[in-house]
mmCIF file of C-alpha atoms in Angstrom:
data_model
loop_
_atom_site.group_PDB
_atom_site.id
_atom_site.type_symbol
_atom_site.label_atom_id
_atom_site.label_comp_id
_atom_site.label_asym_id
_atom_site.label_seq_id
_atom_site.Cartn_x
_atom_site.Cartn_y
_atom_site.Cartn_z
ATOM 1 C CA ASN A 1 26.037 138.044 315.033
ATOM 2 C CA LEU A 2 28.744 135.735 316.287
ATOM 3 C CA ASN A 3 29.018 132.536 314.268
ATOM 4 C CA GLU A 4 31.570 130.426 316.110
ATOM 5 C CA LYS A 5 31.225 127.413 313.818
ATOM 6 C CA ALA A 6 32.087 129.459 310.771
ATOM 7 C CA GLY A 7 34.900 131.269 312.603
ATOM 8 C CA PHE A 8 33.787 134.881 312.033
ATOM 9 C CA ASP A 9 31.603 137.359 313.839
ATOM 10 C CA GLY A 10 29.221 138.103 310.935
ATOM 11 C CA ILE A 11 29.606 141.895 310.883
ATOM 12 C CA ASP A 12 29.976 143.086 307.344
ATOM 13 C CA ILE A 13 31.424 146.587 307.344
ATOM 14 C CA ALA A 14 30.070 147.181 303.844
ATOM 15 C CA THR A 15 26.472 146.728 305.069
ATOM 16 C CA THR A 16 26.815 148.449 308.430
ATOM 17 C CA PRO A 17 24.809 151.687 308.584
ATOM 18 C CA THR A 18 26.780 154.941 308.898
ATOM 19 C CA ALA A 19 25.950 158.183 310.715
ATOM 20 C CA CYS A 20 24.603 159.435 307.369
ATOM 21 C CA THR A 21 22.039 156.661 307.366
ATOM 22 C CA PHE A 22 20.660 157.602 310.774
ATOM 23 C CA ASN A 23 20.946 161.331 310.077
ATOM 24 C CA ALA A 24 18.853 160.896 306.900
ATOM 25 C CA VAL A 25 15.996 159.549 309.066
ATOM 26 C CA ILE A 26 16.286 162.450 311.486
ATOM 27 C CA ARG A 27 16.475 165.037 308.692
ATOM 28 C CA ALA A 28 13.576 163.519 306.739
ATOM 29 C CA ALA A 29 11.400 163.495 309.889
ATOM 30 C CA CYS A 30 11.777 167.236 310.189
ATOM 31 C CA ILE A 31 8.756 168.039 308.037
ATOM 32 C CA GLU A 32 6.163 170.563 309.050
ATOM 33 C CA THR A 33 2.666 169.162 308.829
ATOM 34 C CA SER A 34 -0.753 170.030 310.121
ATOM 35 C CA ASP A 35 -1.647 166.398 310.683
ATOM 36 C CA ASP A 36 -1.016 165.487 314.316
ATOM 37 C CA GLN A 37 -0.503 161.796 313.715
ATOM 38 C CA THR A 38 2.101 162.424 310.992
ATOM 39 C CA ARG A 39 3.883 164.948 313.204
ATOM 40 C CA ASP A 40 3.927 162.608 316.188
ATOM 41 C CA THR A 41 5.202 159.650 314.103
ATOM 42 C CA ALA A 42 7.916 161.818 312.541
ATOM 43 C CA PHE A 43 9.027 163.133 315.948
ATOM 44 C CA GLU A 44 9.000 159.603 317.420
ATOM 45 C CA ASN A 45 11.173 158.373 314.515
ATOM 46 C CA THR A 46 13.572 161.252 315.084
ATOM 47 C CA PHE A 47 14.260 160.144 318.642
ATOM 48 C CA PHE A 48 14.229 156.492 317.665
ATOM 49 C CA ALA A 49 17.091 157.096 315.182
ATOM 50 C CA PHE A 50 18.949 159.245 317.710
ATOM 51 C CA ASP A 51 18.708 156.526 320.330
ATOM 52 C CA ALA A 52 19.636 153.791 317.836
ATOM 53 C CA MET A 53 22.916 155.638 317.151
ATOM 54 C CA PHE A 54 23.712 155.523 320.859
ATOM 55 C CA HIS A 55 23.210 151.741 320.984
ATOM 56 C CA ASN A 56 25.246 151.080 317.812
ATOM 57 C CA GLU A 57 28.881 150.367 318.683
ATOM 58 C CA ILE A 58 30.189 151.412 315.252
ATOM 59 C CA VAL A 59 28.218 154.608 314.500
ATOM 60 C CA HIS A 60 28.750 157.811 316.492
ATOM 61 C CA ARG A 61 26.568 160.911 316.573
ATOM 62 C CA ASN A 62 28.091 163.858 314.799
ATOM 63 C CA THR A 63 27.460 167.566 314.263
ATOM 64 C CA ALA A 64 24.773 166.846 311.642
ATOM 65 C CA THR A 65 22.937 164.603 314.110
ATOM 66 C CA TYR A 66 22.609 167.422 316.636
ATOM 67 C CA LYS A 67 21.809 170.039 314.003
ATOM 68 C CA TYR A 68 18.950 167.911 312.656
ATOM 69 C CA MET A 69 17.709 167.068 316.156
ATOM 70 C CA ILE A 70 17.504 170.762 317.050
ATOM 71 C CA ASP A 71 15.756 171.444 313.722
ATOM 72 C CA SER A 72 13.282 168.680 314.512
ATOM 73 C CA ILE A 73 12.614 170.154 317.965
ATOM 74 C CA ARG A 74 11.894 173.488 316.318
ATOM 75 C CA CYS A 75 9.553 171.856 313.769
ATOM 76 C CA HIS A 76 7.591 169.528 315.989
ATOM 77 C CA LEU A 77 7.424 170.796 319.542
ATOM 78 C CA PRO A 78 4.963 173.544 320.352
ATOM 79 C CA ALA A 79 6.250 176.824 321.729
ATOM 80 C CA GLY A 80 7.024 176.650 325.394
ATOM 81 C CA GLU A 81 9.496 175.615 328.095
ATOM 82 C CA VAL A 82 9.619 171.973 327.002
ATOM 83 C CA ARG A 83 11.046 173.007 323.639
ATOM 84 C CA GLY A 84 13.719 175.030 325.391
ATOM 85 C CA ASN A 85 14.550 172.303 327.908
ATOM 86 C CA ILE A 86 15.064 169.646 325.227
ATOM 87 C CA ALA A 87 17.110 172.030 323.029
ATOM 88 C CA SER A 88 19.381 172.918 325.974
ATOM 89 C CA ALA A 89 19.847 169.222 326.673
ATOM 90 C CA MET A 90 20.907 168.685 323.041
ATOM 91 C CA TRP A 91 23.344 171.621 323.385
ATOM 92 C CA SER A 92 24.879 170.082 326.530
ATOM 93 C CA LYS A 93 25.063 166.629 324.937
ATOM 94 C CA CYS A 94 26.867 167.866 321.835
ATOM 95 C CA GLN A 95 29.455 169.484 324.110
ATOM 96 C CA VAL A 96 29.900 166.224 326.011
ATOM 97 C CA GLU A 97 30.347 164.338 322.756
ATOM 98 C CA MET A 98 32.721 167.109 321.586
ATOM 99 C CA VAL A 99 31.051 167.806 318.265
ATOM 100 C CA LEU A 100 30.040 171.449 318.741
ATOM 101 C CA ASP A 101 30.617 173.587 315.675
ATOM 102 C CA LEU A 102 29.265 176.658 313.922
ATOM 103 C CA ASN A 103 26.339 174.731 312.331
ATOM 104 C CA ILE A 104 24.967 173.845 315.778
ATOM 105 C CA ILE A 105 25.472 177.378 317.069
ATOM 106 C CA GLU A 106 23.549 178.841 314.085
ATOM 107 C CA THR A 107 20.764 176.298 314.528
ATOM 108 C CA MET A 108 20.418 177.180 318.205
ATOM 109 C CA GLN A 109 20.391 180.883 317.300
ATOM 110 C CA LYS A 110 17.547 180.212 314.817
ATOM 111 C CA LEU A 111 15.612 178.366 317.521
ATOM 112 C CA SER A 112 16.017 181.180 320.015
ATOM 113 C CA LYS A 113 15.134 184.058 317.678
ATOM 114 C CA ASP A 114 11.360 183.934 318.032
ATOM 115 C CA GLY A 115 11.371 183.593 321.840
ATOM 116 C CA SER A 116 9.201 180.488 321.691
ATOM 117 C CA CYS A 117 11.264 178.426 324.118
ATOM 118 C CA GLY A 118 10.340 180.221 327.333
ATOM 119 C CA GLU A 119 11.990 182.977 329.313
ATOM 120 C CA GLU A 120 14.272 180.591 331.213
ATOM 121 C CA PHE A 121 15.689 179.262 327.919
ATOM 122 C CA ASP A 122 16.085 182.780 326.497
ATOM 123 C CA SER A 123 18.015 183.878 329.574
ATOM 124 C CA TRP A 124 20.209 180.773 329.490
ATOM 125 C CA TRP A 125 20.887 181.095 325.780
ATOM 126 C CA ARG A 126 21.921 184.785 326.144
ATOM 127 C CA GLN A 127 24.509 183.630 328.710
ATOM 128 C CA GLU A 128 25.736 180.856 326.381
ATOM 129 C CA GLU A 129 25.987 183.245 323.466
ATOM 130 C CA ALA A 130 27.942 185.708 325.583
ATOM 131 C CA LYS A 131 30.567 183.004 326.117
ATOM 132 C CA PHE A 132 31.456 182.819 322.435
ATOM 133 C CA ALA A 133 30.319 186.146 320.992
ATOM 134 C CA GLY A 134 33.323 188.150 319.836
ATOM 135 C CA ALA A 135 35.810 185.747 321.448
ATOM 136 C CA LYS A 136 38.876 184.650 319.608
ATOM 137 C CA ALA A 137 39.207 181.146 321.026
ATOM 138 C CA ASN A 138 38.573 178.483 318.405
ATOM 139 C CA GLY A 139 37.173 181.107 316.060
ATOM 140 C CA PHE A 140 33.811 180.889 317.746
ATOM 141 C CA GLY A 141 34.749 181.335 321.402
ATOM 142 C CA TYR A 142 33.770 177.968 322.753
ATOM 143 C CA LYS A 143 36.340 175.705 324.388
ATOM 144 C CA LEU A 144 38.497 173.760 321.978
ATOM 145 C CA SER A 145 37.540 170.528 323.746
ATOM 146 C CA PHE A 146 33.861 171.056 322.877
ATOM 147 C CA GLY A 147 34.690 170.661 319.194
ATOM 148 C CA LYS A 148 37.437 168.074 319.484
ATOM 149 C CA ASN A 149 35.614 165.461 317.446
ATOM 150 C CA LYS A 150 33.962 167.797 314.936
ATOM 151 C CA LYS A 151 36.422 166.981 312.119
ATOM 152 C CA ILE A 152 36.368 163.271 312.869
ATOM 153 C CA ARG A 153 32.561 163.186 312.893
ATOM 154 C CA ARG A 154 31.790 166.085 310.608
ATOM 155 C CA PHE A 155 29.373 166.361 307.766
ATOM 156 C CA ASP A 156 29.596 168.441 304.611
ATOM 157 C CA LYS A 157 26.713 170.739 303.606
#
């Protein structure tokens, strides 16, 4: 992108994708289908968009990104421990990126309701829920630092 002869770096902010652009791909890929090839392609594109956000220096993942990723996991992965392991990794990652909010908590609760993520996940999620259930900190009970960037990187429903 660097054009030294012209004296500019060639990045046009007006044409740079936003988090909304990547999140649209992730959200659209969360379709339930009986066709295995369509499901696999959709799930592959979900993780492709998620990874592309990581490698883009301008765009950051936000609460919507993680909500849609967890929705996609629920839609595309068969019931079992793998589903729970990937969902718990998304939960940890959103805490590291400090974008945890009520939307993500509700999405994780939806995922855990049917018990399709394995006993280890169910046990872990009950412990996580106990940390914020009924607590007064931050309104939801999780550490303030876990949601530090939620307003900066938020999405509106």
